[in-house]
Amino acid sequence: MDTDTLATKILAGERRALARAITLVESGRPDHRAQAITLLDRLAGSGRQALRIGLSGTPGVGKSTFIESFGMMLTAAGLRVAVLAVDPSSARSGGSILGDKTRMERLSRDPNAFIRPSPSQSALGGVARRTRDAVALCEAAGFDVVLIETVGVGQSETMVADMSDLFILLLAPAGGDELQGVKRGIMEMADIILVNKADGDLKPAAMRTCADYAGALRLLRKRPQDPEGFPKAMTVSALEEAGLQKAWEDMQALADWRRENGHFDGRRSEQAQHWFGEEVRMGLLARLDTDPEIRARMQDLGRAVAKGETSVSGAAAEMLATLT
């Protein structure tokens, strides 16, 4: 299928065309990359916007269960929801299970929902290298909300915050105290902290954890893109579907306030500049593997370092000098 036909089908909201387009942008083949760039340029002028919501949290916190309950609530309200789930890739084989759809059985059958698992491959930060391109494709296809589920992450994986309008952090009950809450990293990037699994025997622990993090958030420096009362912590139960409506209302209120005060579009402009720089950096790194002369020089200097004939810093400086 040529890129013009693919773009037309995506703009018409055809799910199969969207799936094929995401496969195209994720491909590492040079000819596929050229087609993907043409397709993205063709769709850039569609003028369609979705609310991009990044969802992060440690493994086992219940991200997939939350997304299914939350997504079902949104589709019941008449919204079209796209879910981009990033699955960790094996450091040994490079493969991924891509099993998130099996956890979202109800949502995967919903005609107003689109779920796409993708491997993280060698990308760090909790998301795949081409997740941002996939978000742009989902927006062009007319989805109202795009949920970006990261791999299970720790304190430093904040890349999803650079491709979303709202960054939601899911925590488990008894996940830490006030000191854990004021640690720099993922905590200070969050717009809303949701303590999941606030049901059954875990409910008291979830309430205490929520109170700890609410207190910790008050100690963080106020950000210009936040209205009064944000960032905030609250409890939810994906299993019992408790607190989801309140969480959605708060997300909408925050997004609306940022639109009215110029932070929404400004943040998207900053993100576009950031990803332009990232794309250039990744392209330069790719040259080390694809250019035969550069690869040969890298191998020669690598052997010299291995034999102790030159220092690592000296060899790196010499290699960088050949690239300029």
mmCIF file of C-alpha atoms in Angstrom:
data_model
loop_
_atom_site.group_PDB
_atom_site.id
_atom_site.type_symbol
_atom_site.label_atom_id
_atom_site.label_comp_id
_atom_site.label_asym_id
_atom_site.label_seq_id
_atom_site.Cartn_x
_atom_site.Cartn_y
_atom_site.Cartn_z
ATOM 1 C CA MET A 1 0.000 0.000 0.000
ATOM 2 C CA ASP A 2 1.470 3.387 -1.002
ATOM 3 C CA THR A 3 1.765 6.136 1.609
ATOM 4 C CA ASP A 4 -0.979 8.336 0.080
ATOM 5 C CA THR A 5 -3.507 5.495 0.220
ATOM 6 C CA LEU A 6 -2.379 4.587 3.736
ATOM 7 C CA ALA A 7 -2.721 8.200 4.872
ATOM 8 C CA THR A 8 -6.219 8.452 3.396
ATOM 9 C CA LYS A 9 -7.316 5.286 5.173
ATOM 10 C CA ILE A 10 -5.837 6.462 8.488
ATOM 11 C CA LEU A 11 -7.649 9.797 8.234
ATOM 12 C CA ALA A 12 -10.834 7.791 7.614
ATOM 13 C CA GLY A 13 -10.230 5.983 10.907
ATOM 14 C CA GLU A 14 -9.508 2.520 9.499
ATOM 15 C CA ARG A 15 -7.947 0.420 12.251
ATOM 16 C CA ARG A 16 -6.129 -2.005 9.939
ATOM 17 C CA ALA A 17 -4.430 0.882 8.140
ATOM 18 C CA LEU A 18 -3.407 2.362 11.502
ATOM 19 C CA ALA A 19 -1.905 -0.970 12.584
ATOM 20 C CA ARG A 20 0.038 -1.230 9.309
ATOM 21 C CA ALA A 21 1.280 2.338 9.693
ATOM 22 C CA ILE A 22 2.580 1.696 13.220
ATOM 23 C CA THR A 23 4.392 -1.396 11.931
ATOM 24 C CA LEU A 24 5.917 0.782 9.220
ATOM 25 C CA VAL A 25 7.191 3.488 11.592
ATOM 26 C CA GLU A 26 8.622 0.851 13.958
ATOM 27 C CA SER A 27 10.585 -0.858 11.180
ATOM 28 C CA GLY A 28 14.334 -0.314 11.094
ATOM 29 C CA ARG A 29 14.715 -0.875 7.335
ATOM 30 C CA PRO A 30 15.991 2.243 5.524
ATOM 31 C CA ASP A 31 13.311 2.026 2.799
ATOM 32 C CA HIS A 32 10.575 1.619 5.403
ATOM 33 C CA ARG A 33 11.969 4.572 7.362
ATOM 34 C CA ALA A 34 11.801 6.763 4.258
ATOM 35 C CA GLN A 35 8.172 5.731 3.702
ATOM 36 C CA ALA A 36 7.345 6.364 7.364
ATOM 37 C CA ILE A 37 8.748 9.902 7.197
ATOM 38 C CA THR A 38 6.695 10.599 4.069
ATOM 39 C CA LEU A 39 3.570 9.251 5.788
ATOM 40 C CA LEU A 40 4.109 11.282 8.966
ATOM 41 C CA ASP A 41 4.691 14.452 6.931
ATOM 42 C CA ARG A 42 1.512 13.742 4.988
ATOM 43 C CA LEU A 43 -0.509 13.419 8.215
ATOM 44 C CA ALA A 44 1.135 16.307 10.056
ATOM 45 C CA GLY A 45 -1.375 18.797 8.695
ATOM 46 C CA SER A 46 -4.478 16.893 9.811
ATOM 47 C CA GLY A 47 -4.969 19.295 12.723
ATOM 48 C CA ARG A 48 -6.352 16.528 14.932
ATOM 49 C CA GLN A 49 -5.439 16.423 18.597
ATOM 50 C CA ALA A 50 -5.969 13.769 21.237
ATOM 51 C CA LEU A 51 -5.370 14.020 24.955
ATOM 52 C CA ARG A 52 -2.091 12.172 25.455
ATOM 53 C CA ILE A 53 -1.911 10.487 28.846
ATOM 54 C CA GLY A 54 1.291 8.780 29.931
ATOM 55 C CA LEU A 55 0.909 6.012 32.519
ATOM 56 C CA SER A 56 3.880 4.719 34.434
ATOM 57 C CA GLY A 57 4.561 2.646 37.516
ATOM 58 C CA THR A 58 6.535 -0.250 38.883
ATOM 59 C CA PRO A 59 5.934 -3.815 37.620
ATOM 60 C CA GLY A 60 2.846 -5.384 39.178
ATOM 61 C CA VAL A 61 1.198 -2.127 40.203
ATOM 62 C CA GLY A 62 -1.794 -2.923 37.973
ATOM 63 C CA LYS A 63 -1.245 -0.651 34.962
ATOM 64 C CA SER A 64 -2.960 -2.967 32.484
ATOM 65 C CA THR A 65 -5.915 -3.604 34.806
ATOM 66 C CA PHE A 66 -6.261 0.125 35.402
ATOM 67 C CA ILE A 67 -6.117 0.901 31.683
ATOM 68 C CA GLU A 68 -8.826 -1.642 30.905
ATOM 69 C CA SER A 69 -11.222 -0.285 33.560
ATOM 70 C CA PHE A 70 -10.362 3.321 32.738
ATOM 71 C CA GLY A 71 -10.591 2.731 28.977
ATOM 72 C CA MET A 72 -13.968 0.995 29.287
ATOM 73 C CA MET A 73 -15.267 3.979 31.240
ATOM 74 C CA LEU A 74 -14.071 6.374 28.514
ATOM 75 C CA THR A 75 -15.505 4.354 25.637
ATOM 76 C CA ALA A 76 -18.829 4.097 27.493
ATOM 77 C CA ALA A 77 -18.845 7.900 27.487
ATOM 78 C CA GLY A 78 -18.531 7.876 23.675
ATOM 79 C CA LEU A 79 -14.788 8.548 23.440
ATOM 80 C CA ARG A 80 -12.407 6.702 21.124
ATOM 81 C CA VAL A 81 -9.404 5.394 23.034
ATOM 82 C CA ALA A 82 -6.029 4.192 21.738
ATOM 83 C CA VAL A 83 -3.677 2.272 24.016
ATOM 84 C CA LEU A 84 0.021 2.057 23.167
ATOM 85 C CA ALA A 85 1.519 -0.531 25.521
ATOM 86 C CA VAL A 86 5.292 -0.905 25.603
ATOM 87 C CA ASP A 87 6.573 -4.343 26.560
ATOM 88 C CA PRO A 88 10.129 -4.955 27.819
ATOM 89 C CA SER A 89 12.420 -6.776 25.389
ATOM 90 C CA SER A 90 14.724 -9.586 26.433
ATOM 91 C CA ALA A 91 18.345 -8.577 26.872
ATOM 92 C CA ARG A 92 19.309 -12.068 25.681
ATOM 93 C CA SER A 93 17.067 -12.842 22.722
ATOM 94 C CA GLY A 94 15.695 -9.376 21.929
ATOM 95 C CA GLY A 95 12.129 -10.743 21.911
ATOM 96 C CA SER A 96 9.037 -9.497 23.741
ATOM 97 C CA ILE A 97 5.932 -11.330 24.941
ATOM 98 C CA LEU A 98 3.597 -8.501 23.826
ATOM 99 C CA GLY A 99 0.918 -9.932 26.077
ATOM 100 C CA ASP A 100 -0.797 -6.772 27.308
ATOM 101 C CA LYS A 101 -3.876 -7.350 25.162
ATOM 102 C CA THR A 102 -4.520 -10.629 26.986
ATOM 103 C CA ARG A 103 -4.862 -8.618 30.204
ATOM 104 C CA MET A 104 -7.311 -6.236 28.532
ATOM 105 C CA GLU A 105 -9.752 -8.784 27.167
ATOM 106 C CA ARG A 106 -12.873 -6.588 27.450
ATOM 107 C CA LEU A 107 -11.229 -3.443 26.121
ATOM 108 C CA SER A 108 -9.617 -5.265 23.184
ATOM 109 C CA ARG A 109 -13.098 -6.239 21.968
ATOM 110 C CA ASP A 110 -14.489 -2.707 22.267
ATOM 111 C CA PRO A 111 -15.031 -1.162 18.798
ATOM 112 C CA ASN A 112 -14.110 2.277 20.174
ATOM 113 C CA ALA A 113 -10.739 1.072 21.466
ATOM 114 C CA PHE A 114 -7.459 0.276 19.726
ATOM 115 C CA ILE A 115 -4.674 -1.532 21.582
ATOM 116 C CA ARG A 116 -1.178 -1.848 20.178
ATOM 117 C CA PRO A 117 1.641 -3.565 22.132
ATOM 118 C CA SER A 118 5.163 -2.681 20.994
ATOM 119 C CA PRO A 119 8.596 -3.975 22.072
ATOM 120 C CA SER A 120 10.901 -1.581 23.891
ATOM 121 C CA GLN A 121 13.859 -3.116 21.990
ATOM 122 C CA SER A 122 17.044 -1.287 23.050
ATOM 123 C CA ALA A 123 15.299 1.949 24.002
ATOM 124 C CA LEU A 124 15.587 3.144 27.595
ATOM 125 C CA GLY A 125 13.178 5.334 29.519
ATOM 126 C CA GLY A 126 10.181 2.990 29.611
ATOM 127 C CA VAL A 127 8.936 3.594 26.055
ATOM 128 C CA ALA A 128 9.872 2.390 22.581
ATOM 129 C CA ARG A 129 11.898 4.520 20.196
ATOM 130 C CA ARG A 130 8.986 5.155 17.833
ATOM 131 C CA THR A 131 6.202 5.512 20.411
ATOM 132 C CA ARG A 132 5.925 9.222 19.688
ATOM 133 C CA ASP A 133 5.353 8.529 15.985
ATOM 134 C CA ALA A 134 2.674 5.981 16.920
ATOM 135 C CA VAL A 135 0.950 8.643 19.054
ATOM 136 C CA ALA A 136 0.878 11.002 16.054
ATOM 137 C CA LEU A 137 -0.688 8.261 13.901
ATOM 138 C CA CYS A 138 -3.394 7.594 16.499
ATOM 139 C CA GLU A 139 -4.211 11.302 16.640
ATOM 140 C CA ALA A 140 -4.514 11.450 12.852
ATOM 141 C CA ALA A 141 -6.860 8.442 12.993
ATOM 142 C CA GLY A 142 -9.274 10.486 15.111
ATOM 143 C CA PHE A 143 -8.831 9.003 18.584
ATOM 144 C CA ASP A 144 -9.873 11.264 21.451
ATOM 145 C CA VAL A 145 -7.552 9.847 24.114
ATOM 146 C CA VAL A 146 -4.186 8.118 23.679
ATOM 147 C CA LEU A 147 -2.967 6.131 26.697
ATOM 148 C CA ILE A 148 0.765 5.385 26.690
ATOM 149 C CA GLU A 149 1.598 2.526 29.048
ATOM 150 C CA THR A 150 5.291 2.244 29.841
ATOM 151 C CA VAL A 151 7.199 -0.852 30.826
ATOM 152 C CA GLY A 152 7.528 -1.327 34.585
ATOM 153 C CA VAL A 153 9.887 1.478 35.567
ATOM 154 C CA GLY A 154 11.771 2.915 38.523
ATOM 155 C CA GLN A 155 12.714 6.427 39.615
ATOM 156 C CA SER A 156 14.654 7.574 36.541
ATOM 157 C CA GLU A 157 12.508 6.500 33.563
ATOM 158 C CA THR A 158 10.682 9.743 32.779
ATOM 159 C CA MET A 159 10.802 9.760 28.976
ATOM 160 C CA VAL A 160 7.039 9.221 28.684
ATOM 161 C CA ALA A 161 6.540 12.641 30.302
ATOM 162 C CA ASP A 162 8.180 14.177 27.218
ATOM 163 C CA MET A 163 5.531 12.779 24.866
ATOM 164 C CA SER A 164 2.342 13.191 26.897
ATOM 165 C CA ASP A 165 0.083 16.048 27.981
ATOM 166 C CA LEU A 166 -0.591 14.472 31.371
ATOM 167 C CA PHE A 167 1.759 12.152 33.234
ATOM 168 C CA ILE A 168 0.022 9.756 35.628
ATOM 169 C CA LEU A 169 2.063 7.705 38.089
ATOM 170 C CA LEU A 170 0.498 4.533 39.509
ATOM 171 C CA LEU A 171 1.719 3.308 42.882
ATOM 172 C CA ALA A 172 0.934 0.245 44.955
ATOM 173 C CA PRO A 173 -0.128 0.390 48.620
ATOM 174 C CA ALA A 174 2.766 0.496 51.096
ATOM 175 C CA GLY A 175 5.025 1.769 48.324
ATOM 176 C CA GLY A 176 7.039 4.108 50.540
ATOM 177 C CA ASP A 177 6.927 7.034 52.933
ATOM 178 C CA GLU A 178 7.317 10.819 52.696
ATOM 179 C CA LEU A 179 11.050 10.540 52.003
ATOM 180 C CA GLN A 180 10.408 8.255 49.023
ATOM 181 C CA GLY A 181 7.855 10.778 47.790
ATOM 182 C CA VAL A 182 10.246 13.747 47.724
ATOM 183 C CA LYS A 183 13.039 11.922 45.905
ATOM 184 C CA ARG A 184 13.856 13.592 42.617
ATOM 185 C CA GLY A 185 13.094 11.770 39.398
ATOM 186 C CA ILE A 186 9.772 10.310 38.413
ATOM 187 C CA MET A 187 7.918 11.756 41.421
ATOM 188 C CA GLU A 188 8.511 15.383 40.474
ATOM 189 C CA MET A 189 7.420 14.699 36.886
ATOM 190 C CA ALA A 190 3.990 13.316 37.848
ATOM 191 C CA ASP A 191 0.842 15.415 37.409
ATOM 192 C CA ILE A 192 -1.379 12.993 39.334
ATOM 193 C CA ILE A 193 -0.331 10.090 41.557
ATOM 194 C CA LEU A 194 -2.860 7.253 41.729
ATOM 195 C CA VAL A 195 -2.493 4.701 44.506
ATOM 196 C CA ASN A 196 -4.046 1.617 42.926
ATOM 197 C CA LYS A 197 -5.477 -1.509 44.579
ATOM 198 C CA ALA A 198 -7.390 0.524 47.195
ATOM 199 C CA ASP A 199 -9.761 -2.359 47.866
ATOM 200 C CA GLY A 200 -10.183 -5.269 50.271
ATOM 201 C CA ASP A 201 -7.464 -5.767 52.862
ATOM 202 C CA LEU A 202 -5.162 -3.335 51.057
ATOM 203 C CA LYS A 203 -7.494 -0.352 51.367
ATOM 204 C CA PRO A 204 -6.141 0.945 54.724
ATOM 205 C CA ALA A 205 -2.560 0.667 53.448
ATOM 206 C CA ALA A 206 -3.575 2.468 50.232
ATOM 207 C CA MET A 207 -5.114 5.330 52.229
ATOM 208 C CA ARG A 208 -1.927 5.703 54.312
ATOM 209 C CA THR A 209 0.260 5.612 51.198
ATOM 210 C CA CYS A 210 -1.920 8.251 49.530
ATOM 211 C CA ALA A 211 -1.649 10.500 52.608
ATOM 212 C CA ASP A 212 2.151 10.067 52.645
ATOM 213 C CA TYR A 213 2.507 11.059 49.012
ATOM 214 C CA ALA A 214 0.020 13.915 49.289
ATOM 215 C CA GLY A 215 2.192 15.339 52.048
ATOM 216 C CA ALA A 216 5.345 14.771 50.006
ATOM 217 C CA LEU A 217 3.912 16.577 46.973
ATOM 218 C CA ARG A 218 3.349 19.692 49.077
ATOM 219 C CA LEU A 219 7.089 19.816 49.746
ATOM 220 C CA LEU A 220 8.022 19.842 46.057
ATOM 221 C CA ARG A 221 8.658 23.125 44.290
ATOM 222 C CA LYS A 222 5.536 24.444 42.557
ATOM 223 C CA ARG A 223 5.625 24.224 38.771
ATOM 224 C CA PRO A 224 4.243 27.018 36.545
ATOM 225 C CA GLN A 225 2.097 24.549 34.546
ATOM 226 C CA ASP A 226 0.096 23.483 37.625
ATOM 227 C CA PRO A 227 -3.049 25.155 39.000
ATOM 228 C CA GLU A 228 -3.802 25.225 42.710
ATOM 229 C CA GLY A 229 -4.105 21.710 44.134
ATOM 230 C CA PHE A 230 -1.878 20.002 41.547
ATOM 231 C CA PRO A 231 0.001 17.742 41.462
ATOM 232 C CA LYS A 232 -2.190 15.599 43.675
ATOM 233 C CA ALA A 233 -2.421 12.070 45.034
ATOM 234 C CA MET A 234 -5.595 9.999 45.175
ATOM 235 C CA THR A 235 -6.684 6.392 45.583
ATOM 236 C CA VAL A 236 -8.307 4.225 42.925
ATOM 237 C CA SER A 237 -9.366 0.614 42.575
ATOM 238 C CA ALA A 238 -9.166 -0.708 39.028
ATOM 239 C CA LEU A 239 -10.700 -3.976 40.228
ATOM 240 C CA GLU A 240 -13.782 -2.349 41.766
ATOM 241 C CA GLU A 241 -13.691 0.611 39.333
ATOM 242 C CA ALA A 242 -13.706 3.012 42.284
ATOM 243 C CA GLY A 243 -12.254 6.501 41.925
ATOM 244 C CA LEU A 244 -11.858 6.283 38.139
ATOM 245 C CA GLN A 245 -14.498 8.917 37.352
ATOM 246 C CA LYS A 246 -12.963 11.357 39.848
ATOM 247 C CA ALA A 247 -9.507 10.739 38.385
ATOM 248 C CA TRP A 248 -10.822 11.436 34.853
ATOM 249 C CA GLU A 249 -12.528 14.650 36.011
ATOM 250 C CA ASP A 250 -9.255 15.840 37.559
ATOM 251 C CA MET A 251 -7.335 14.978 34.376
ATOM 252 C CA GLN A 252 -9.816 16.980 32.296
ATOM 253 C CA ALA A 253 -9.711 19.913 34.720
ATOM 254 C CA LEU A 254 -5.910 20.011 34.595
ATOM 255 C CA ALA A 255 -5.807 19.766 30.784
ATOM 256 C CA ASP A 256 -8.471 22.493 30.425
ATOM 257 C CA TRP A 257 -6.603 24.829 32.788
ATOM 258 C CA ARG A 258 -3.361 24.338 30.863
ATOM 259 C CA ARG A 259 -5.121 25.059 27.564
ATOM 260 C CA GLU A 260 -6.681 28.253 28.915
ATOM 261 C CA ASN A 261 -3.368 29.478 30.326
ATOM 262 C CA GLY A 262 -1.170 28.653 27.320
ATOM 263 C CA HIS A 263 0.766 25.802 28.916
ATOM 264 C CA PHE A 264 -0.779 23.023 26.813
ATOM 265 C CA ASP A 265 0.409 24.164 23.370
ATOM 266 C CA GLY A 266 3.647 25.531 24.821
ATOM 267 C CA ARG A 267 4.473 22.174 26.310
ATOM 268 C CA ARG A 268 3.788 20.417 23.014
ATOM 269 C CA SER A 269 6.126 22.837 21.223
ATOM 270 C CA GLU A 270 8.870 22.120 23.763
ATOM 271 C CA GLN A 271 8.334 18.397 23.324
ATOM 272 C CA ALA A 272 8.602 18.686 19.531
ATOM 273 C CA GLN A 273 11.936 20.491 19.872
ATOM 274 C CA HIS A 274 13.151 17.889 22.359
ATOM 275 C CA TRP A 275 12.307 14.989 20.043
ATOM 276 C CA PHE A 276 13.917 16.757 17.082
ATOM 277 C CA GLY A 277 17.164 16.824 19.057
ATOM 278 C CA GLU A 278 16.712 13.183 20.068
ATOM 279 C CA GLU A 279 16.134 12.152 16.451
ATOM 280 C CA VAL A 280 19.339 13.893 15.369
ATOM 281 C CA ARG A 281 21.305 12.236 18.167
ATOM 282 C CA MET A 282 19.919 8.788 17.319
ATOM 283 C CA GLY A 283 20.764 9.367 13.651
ATOM 284 C CA LEU A 284 24.351 10.218 14.515
ATOM 285 C CA LEU A 285 24.633 7.085 16.659
ATOM 286 C CA ALA A 286 23.226 5.003 13.818
ATOM 287 C CA ARG A 287 26.051 6.210 11.576
ATOM 288 C CA LEU A 288 28.507 4.371 13.826
ATOM 289 C CA ASP A 289 26.909 1.084 12.755
ATOM 290 C CA THR A 290 25.927 1.808 9.152
ATOM 291 C CA ASP A 291 28.909 3.718 7.696
ATOM 292 C CA PRO A 292 31.610 1.143 6.720
ATOM 293 C CA GLU A 293 34.543 3.556 7.169
ATOM 294 C CA ILE A 294 33.336 4.764 10.542
ATOM 295 C CA ARG A 295 32.663 1.191 11.691
ATOM 296 C CA ALA A 296 36.149 0.084 10.620
ATOM 297 C CA ARG A 297 37.741 2.997 12.483
ATOM 298 C CA MET A 298 35.695 2.127 15.569
ATOM 299 C CA GLN A 299 36.926 -1.460 15.421
ATOM 300 C CA ASP A 300 40.594 -0.364 15.047
ATOM 301 C CA LEU A 301 40.357 1.978 18.021
ATOM 302 C CA GLY A 302 38.474 -0.671 19.999
ATOM 303 C CA ARG A 303 41.298 -3.150 19.481
ATOM 304 C CA ALA A 304 43.836 -0.516 20.542
ATOM 305 C CA VAL A 305 41.886 0.115 23.751
ATOM 306 C CA ALA A 306 41.604 -3.623 24.429
ATOM 307 C CA LYS A 307 45.397 -4.032 24.103
ATOM 308 C CA GLY A 308 46.042 -1.072 26.401
ATOM 309 C CA GLU A 309 47.761 0.911 23.636
ATOM 310 C CA THR A 310 45.538 3.951 24.248
ATOM 311 C CA SER A 311 43.128 5.144 26.894
ATOM 312 C CA VAL A 312 39.365 4.931 26.512
ATOM 313 C CA SER A 313 39.027 8.726 26.678
ATOM 314 C CA GLY A 314 41.816 9.266 24.164
ATOM 315 C CA ALA A 315 40.354 6.771 21.687
ATOM 316 C CA ALA A 316 36.898 8.304 22.064
ATOM 317 C CA ALA A 317 38.273 11.808 21.438
ATOM 318 C CA GLU A 318 40.075 10.569 18.318
ATOM 319 C CA MET A 319 36.902 8.870 17.072
ATOM 320 C CA LEU A 320 34.826 12.001 17.600
ATOM 321 C CA ALA A 321 37.433 14.065 15.757
ATOM 322 C CA THR A 322 36.970 11.873 12.663
ATOM 323 C CA LEU A 323 33.188 12.536 12.682
ATOM 324 C CA THR A 324 33.506 16.332 12.540
#
